[in-house]
Amino acid sequence: MNLSAGFFYFLSFITAAVAFLFALYLYLWVKKQKMENRRIADVSELIREGAAAFMRREYRILAVFAGIAAVLIFLLLPTPVWEGGIADNISMTVAYIAGTVLSAIAGKIGIMVATLSNGRAAESAEGGLKKAFLIGFRGGAVMGLLVVGCSLAGVALVLMLFGDTSILLGFSFGASSLALFAKAGGGIFTKTADVAADLTGKVELGIAEDDPRNPAVIADNVGDNVGDVAGMGADLFDSNVAASASALVIAGSLSGSADAIKMVFCYLVLGLIASMIGIANARVGKDGSPTRALNSSTYTTTAVFLVLTAIATALTEGFSWRVWGASSVGLLVGVIIGITTDYFTDDTKPIVQRVAKASSTGPAFTILSGVSYGFISALPAMAGIAVSALAAYKLCAPMGEGYAIFGISMAAVGMLSIVGMIISNDAYGPIVDNARGLAEMGGLGEETIRVADELDSAGNTVKAVTKGFSIGAAGLTVISLLGAFMSEANVVLMEKGMELITGFDIMEPTVFFGILVGASLPALFSAMLILGVDRNAERMVKEIHRQFDTIPGLKEGNAVPDYSLCIDIATTGALKELIPAGLAAIIMTCVVGFIGGPEAIGGFLLGNIVSGLLIALFMSNSGGLWDNSKKYVEAGNEGGKGSNAHKAAVIGDTVGDPFKDTAGPSINTQITVVSLVASLLVSFFVSFSIF
Amino acid sequence: MNLSAGFFYFLSFITAAVAFLFALYLYLWVKKQKMENRRIADVSELIREGAAAFMRREYRILAVFAGIAAVLIFLLLPTPVWEGGIADNISMTVAYIAGTVLSAIAGKIGIMVATLSNGRAAESAEGGLKKAFLIGFRGGAVMGLLVVGCSLAGVALVLMLFGDTSILLGFSFGASSLALFAKAGGGIFTKTADVAADLTGKVELGIAEDDPRNPAVIADNVGDNVGDVAGMGADLFDSNVAASASALVIAGSLSGSADAIKMVFCYLVLGLIASMIGIANARVGKDGSPTRALNSSTYTTTAVFLVLTAIATALTEGFSWRVWGASSVGLLVGVIIGITTDYFTDDTKPIVQRVAKASSTGPAFTILSGVSYGFISALPAMAGIAVSALAAYKLCAPMGEGYAIFGISMAAVGMLSIVGMIISNDAYGPIVDNARGLAEMGGLGEETIRVADELDSAGNTVKAVTKGFSIGAAGLTVISLLGAFMSEANVVLMEKGMELITGFDIMEPTVFFGILVGASLPALFSAMLILGVDRNAERMVKEIHRQFDTIPGLKEGNAVPDYSLCIDIATTGALKELIPAGLAAIIMTCVVGFIGGPEAIGGFLLGNIVSGLLIALFMSNSGGLWDNSKKYVEAGNEGGKGSNAHKAAVIGDTVGDPFKDTAGPSINTQITVVSLVASLLVSFFVSFSIF
């Protein structure tokens, strides 16, 4: 077949529309499930309100930030408005705003459905796994479908309206701005509440995790939603848009750009279709394993995508098997990264058990062994990314100039093709985590809590896998963003009649300078977020102590705590602690750019990617393995609950919480933000750098 | 003046000889100090014997390793012996063996003097600070003078005998082989004993740190010597040789190579002279501060070096002010790195106090805040190295082709010029640490212990600073090793008539592949060492429990434990745990080289340097700040000894111990070993790589 570009735009919109309709169907299905327990309904309502309050405050601050950014973009990008070309500046600004708004809408709706699903999943857990699993999964799938649909429709719309791939960078930057707030802010919120609730509840008072006497318990549940649903969704929206945008920017600069752009859209469309098929097929039998159900639908999606893209390649004129190979390598490496992550974080595997065993010698050994295995776990993922980039490059290099980097960007697109499925799995986690808490607070009995526990534990296992996956995808994406940065820089250099950049040589001192500074940024950024969680949790602990000290009868369960004050502390603190970290990243990019120019920025991006991947993998995996080794001890191993090993494991888990849910996953976003800021400001770095 | 090359060789030998004589004088001075307390003499003898036993076993294993390596070098390097040119292979082998032997001799004598000084320092502490300080410092200075003297004489001898700078790589590789064993093996030994002694003594039994009832107490004191004296000495010998060798290799390839080589030797000679002047002037008044004394002699050395090199540059024909500038920038940045390290690890500064405060909330916060500040602390040092490399490059680039990289190597030489002083400061630490233990075991009374404590605390503070310094120097050195690698690769490529390498472009997928894999190596290597310490400490804890359970009257102090069994466990375990980590580093280098050829290795070295610096700085600094925040709490802050903050701070310190004394400082050596393996095997990578 010889298909026109218009056909692919049309296909993109149609597929996105189908995804939205499918999401609507799932939403209505979840909504019609029964919700009769008053207590659960009340608490669920509190969670929904808390989440909504956070989102409102977050979006309000974000609106100010995005407004300032939009004005700056209008004035300066792609070229200063006083130098003419105002139309492009308007396009860029509109694209930027569209990126933030679409991401915000997806997040808002996703969290609404998630907070609707949790209570319903809890109630239906009374009838066993089957239905409760479906509610949790479908609630999450709404978010998955929305994110991928918005991303596809947005990218297609921007490109169709403005006809210039570089405007996509503005759209992508909009998605990143939102992700920075949603992921890092939500991450600080959720861990503030989690840590404070654990410290005062579990450790000081010895009450259960979701005991309603604890003033932080609702904030903790809100946190699961704003961090793991909205934050994760915004993060993957960002990665997905960045991967699509950079593939399209590079495709646009190729000799056979029309075909390349068609291929990108075709792969994006087929990824969404594969995810829908996977989502539609996810279910668990009466005595089945929810973990297996989640994994098997991921594998289904993968297989469907590989087959569909192969068919498309065979049938469509101008499509290349080399590109199919690159995309497939990316996807398969993603799956391998997921599997190795699972090896390091699954409590049926030796690593988690070894850390649990080390815990019986004391908490220092929990930390030392967890840090060590976390560091080791980075190797397979880093090597996997390295190999897939190398393979994609070598596969596509023979197609002509620029195709090698296009191959890498298609590997990223391939790895992210099943992102709809990944988000559904990921959002399933916090929903059933909430459901477990609601089952306890609603007094649904031990058997129901056991069912909810099983659902929750599957969520934890799958979460580690999807996290590895999304870090890997971010790694590949940013390599192609590096390519996109170089093309942008060369456009500017050509206009100014300066020498073009053909690469970034590490023996050049400006490049090397950039690399070293770039490598220290993720360390600084993650440290600032962790310290933010620390400070914020301290504030909340004080408030909890105050409530226990001043509200009579609270400890005995005869009074109700003031949940909203804790939610308020988490909200205010999260947004306050986030801003310096975000600014540090942006300012460092500018400083390096104005010192060393585009070469230094090339190095800076590389250093940032390399150390960012390392630190993100280390933090996510060590956090996951501490969490699961605590669970493993709690299941009765190494002395079980209350033993010394358990105390040590709880300390490990507390350390791991901000590692895996705040700092680790926020690094992705930091990397994307920095890459985009660099691409957008490149003309200034060219004109005004010292060296 | 117009001086000949012969003059500088002569000057090098004379200066080294003076340094040896000075060391002999200090040794005799220390030896003639009184040593009358029987108990102290006995324990000191036990420590000496333990250290000697470890060194014997270590050198025996090392001899096997070095023997195999020597045979391989003879057969293969610089070109396979069957392809002719046997003379070069013999030279390379001799140089390699000389590198190991000289380092071993310096280590052996250094540790002998250190174990001679500890008891004498303890006894003279009865008379106050002044004399005890001098004994500790002069005992350490013997090691400092030997290391720098051997390095200078060795490099000059190798170059004079063989007349070919590339043979120096063999000498440097010899020094690295020994350093790998001495630093990483000694590091595992010392922390095994320290952690096991603390866990059983302080934590379980609540007895003092140096209580003679603890079977691990002698092993702990031995560890201070084998890890911090012999290991650190071998490490800095290695860095110093590597810096000199790479400066000379690069100098040899320049158009004005004769002058460049003269400059390198002149700077090395003047550095040693400056260190001797600094050492001769180190003393403390009756009520003076030992920390201030150590720091002020470091600054004296720095100033003397800057002035002497300026005079030499002004007077000598062919010397360049640009090179002087590069070397001075290196030295000044080294001092700045030292000062920032001090800011993060000194307990009179806010960071340590904040971590102590966080400890009162629980151990998870000790860890989280320590990890965060450790990550942040990497930024100034990384930026400092980046800026000094950039400045040195830009300063020397106008001198002609190749001079830019020569400038960077001279910045490393400048930073390491005061290494004699640095080692003296560093070796002072374990001597007075031992002296404190001996004062306690010898029952010298509270006032003496207080004096010994003051000496010890100065050692700790200075140690953090010198560690930052040596990591910085290693960073710069390895950049110049990267340059040396490129020249070696080009020699081979030219012989084979292949295209020369002009740089390593990060957009090349083989380079990028190397970078990602290289970046994960330091994480893997340090994790393997930490896990080695864990396993080994577990074995020792078992043995200590066995002794307490089976030796009647031990707990009450009526029986003597079997110290030697603990020393034995530490020795065997250290060497056993070290080998897989060392092999992993070498094998990974080979795998990357055979997959991606010299381009991939260039990327691999870069990734390795960047993540190695980051992890080494993170581990050294967070370890140092946990150590000092424990000391700060013990001094009566945040509730003092026995409080919850103290318990948490002790956990932090236990985590930090293998960070700062095993893994962190061993990364330097790992980086150097990998760089040299790469340079030595480059012709194989060129001939047999897949891509």
PDB file of C-alpha atoms in Angstrom, chain B residues 102-179:
ATOM      1  CA  LEU B 102      58.947  -0.219  44.934  1.00  0.00           C
ATOM      2  CA  SER B 103      55.363   0.215  46.105  1.00  0.00           C
ATOM      3  CA  ALA B 104      55.664  -2.876  48.287  1.00  0.00           C
ATOM      4  CA  ILE B 105      58.881  -1.644  49.874  1.00  0.00           C
ATOM      5  CA  ALA B 106      57.410   1.764  50.642  1.00  0.00           C
ATOM      6  CA  GLY B 107      54.344   0.125  52.166  1.00  0.00           C
ATOM      7  CA  LYS B 108      56.343  -2.358  54.188  1.00  0.00           C
ATOM      8  CA  ILE B 109      58.674   0.219  55.717  1.00  0.00           C
ATOM      9  CA  GLY B 110      55.858   2.703  56.252  1.00  0.00           C
ATOM     10  CA  ILE B 111      53.813   0.251  58.230  1.00  0.00           C
ATOM     11  CA  MET B 112      56.855  -0.822  60.238  1.00  0.00           C
ATOM     12  CA  VAL B 113      57.496   2.742  61.327  1.00  0.00           C
ATOM     13  CA  ALA B 114      53.803   3.389  61.976  1.00  0.00           C
ATOM     14  CA  THR B 115      53.522   0.386  64.281  1.00  0.00           C
ATOM     15  CA  LEU B 116      56.681   1.555  66.011  1.00  0.00           C
ATOM     16  CA  SER B 117      55.301   5.051  66.531  1.00  0.00           C
ATOM     17  CA  ASN B 118      51.884   4.229  68.007  1.00  0.00           C
ATOM     18  CA  GLY B 119      53.105   2.997  71.415  1.00  0.00           C
ATOM     19  CA  ARG B 120      55.665   5.769  71.713  1.00  0.00           C
ATOM     20  CA  ALA B 121      53.048   8.387  70.876  1.00  0.00           C
ATOM     21  CA  ALA B 122      50.776   6.900  73.539  1.00  0.00           C
ATOM     22  CA  GLU B 123      53.450   7.054  76.205  1.00  0.00           C
ATOM     23  CA  SER B 124      54.574  10.549  75.409  1.00  0.00           C
ATOM     24  CA  ALA B 125      50.947  11.729  75.483  1.00  0.00           C
ATOM     25  CA  GLU B 126      51.433  11.561  79.262  1.00  0.00           C
ATOM     26  CA  GLY B 127      53.597  14.640  78.854  1.00  0.00           C
ATOM     27  CA  GLY B 128      51.053  16.541  76.743  1.00  0.00           C
ATOM     28  CA  LEU B 129      50.318  17.193  73.130  1.00  0.00           C
ATOM     29  CA  LYS B 130      53.600  18.520  71.837  1.00  0.00           C
ATOM     30  CA  LYS B 131      55.861  15.485  71.757  1.00  0.00           C
ATOM     31  CA  ALA B 132      53.073  12.988  71.086  1.00  0.00           C
ATOM     32  CA  PHE B 133      52.000  14.986  68.056  1.00  0.00           C
ATOM     33  CA  LEU B 134      55.530  15.025  66.713  1.00  0.00           C
ATOM     34  CA  ILE B 135      55.937  11.266  67.127  1.00  0.00           C
ATOM     35  CA  GLY B 136      52.638  10.600  65.352  1.00  0.00           C
ATOM     36  CA  PHE B 137      53.378  13.037  62.575  1.00  0.00           C
ATOM     37  CA  ARG B 138      57.011  12.038  62.012  1.00  0.00           C
ATOM     38  CA  GLY B 139      56.081   8.347  62.045  1.00  0.00           C
ATOM     39  CA  GLY B 140      53.621   9.105  59.237  1.00  0.00           C
ATOM     40  CA  ALA B 141      56.066  11.333  57.407  1.00  0.00           C
ATOM     41  CA  VAL B 142      58.459   8.412  56.915  1.00  0.00           C
ATOM     42  CA  MET B 143      55.793   6.819  54.718  1.00  0.00           C
ATOM     43  CA  GLY B 144      55.138  10.092  52.918  1.00  0.00           C
ATOM     44  CA  LEU B 145      58.786  10.632  52.066  1.00  0.00           C
ATOM     45  CA  LEU B 146      59.317   7.037  50.997  1.00  0.00           C
ATOM     46  CA  VAL B 147      56.315   7.006  48.684  1.00  0.00           C
ATOM     47  CA  VAL B 148      57.228  10.197  46.890  1.00  0.00           C
ATOM     48  CA  GLY B 149      60.934   9.365  46.824  1.00  0.00           C
ATOM     49  CA  CYS B 150      60.323   5.906  45.383  1.00  0.00           C
ATOM     50  CA  SER B 151      57.909   7.283  42.832  1.00  0.00           C
ATOM     51  CA  LEU B 152      60.291   9.981  41.651  1.00  0.00           C
ATOM     52  CA  ALA B 153      63.371   7.753  41.594  1.00  0.00           C
ATOM     53  CA  GLY B 154      61.436   4.934  39.925  1.00  0.00           C
ATOM     54  CA  VAL B 155      59.998   7.062  37.150  1.00  0.00           C
ATOM     55  CA  ALA B 156      63.380   8.694  36.488  1.00  0.00           C
ATOM     56  CA  LEU B 157      65.187   5.361  36.507  1.00  0.00           C
ATOM     57  CA  VAL B 158      62.734   3.677  34.130  1.00  0.00           C
ATOM     58  CA  LEU B 159      62.881   6.553  31.710  1.00  0.00           C
ATOM     59  CA  MET B 160      66.689   6.833  31.896  1.00  0.00           C
ATOM     60  CA  LEU B 161      67.219   3.096  31.427  1.00  0.00           C
ATOM     61  CA  PHE B 162      64.722   2.479  28.628  1.00  0.00           C
ATOM     62  CA  GLY B 163      64.498   5.919  27.075  1.00  0.00           C
ATOM     63  CA  ASP B 164      60.888   5.324  26.013  1.00  0.00           C
ATOM     64  CA  THR B 165      58.029   7.028  27.832  1.00  0.00           C
ATOM     65  CA  SER B 166      55.494   4.311  26.972  1.00  0.00           C
ATOM     66  CA  ILE B 167      57.449   1.799  29.093  1.00  0.00           C
ATOM     67  CA  LEU B 168      56.369   3.986  32.033  1.00  0.00           C
ATOM     68  CA  LEU B 169      52.857   2.586  31.591  1.00  0.00           C
ATOM     69  CA  GLY B 170      54.252  -0.791  32.659  1.00  0.00           C
ATOM     70  CA  PHE B 171      55.777   0.771  35.764  1.00  0.00           C
ATOM     71  CA  SER B 172      52.520   2.524  36.506  1.00  0.00           C
ATOM     72  CA  PHE B 173      50.552  -0.678  36.009  1.00  0.00           C
ATOM     73  CA  GLY B 174      52.838  -2.382  38.531  1.00  0.00           C
ATOM     74  CA  ALA B 175      52.056   0.325  41.064  1.00  0.00           C
ATOM     75  CA  SER B 176      48.333  -0.055  40.315  1.00  0.00           C
ATOM     76  CA  SER B 177      48.349  -3.822  40.745  1.00  0.00           C
ATOM     77  CA  LEU B 178      49.807  -3.429  44.184  1.00  0.00           C
ATOM     78  CA  ALA B 179      47.481  -0.579  45.052  1.00  0.00           C
TER      79      ALA B 179
END
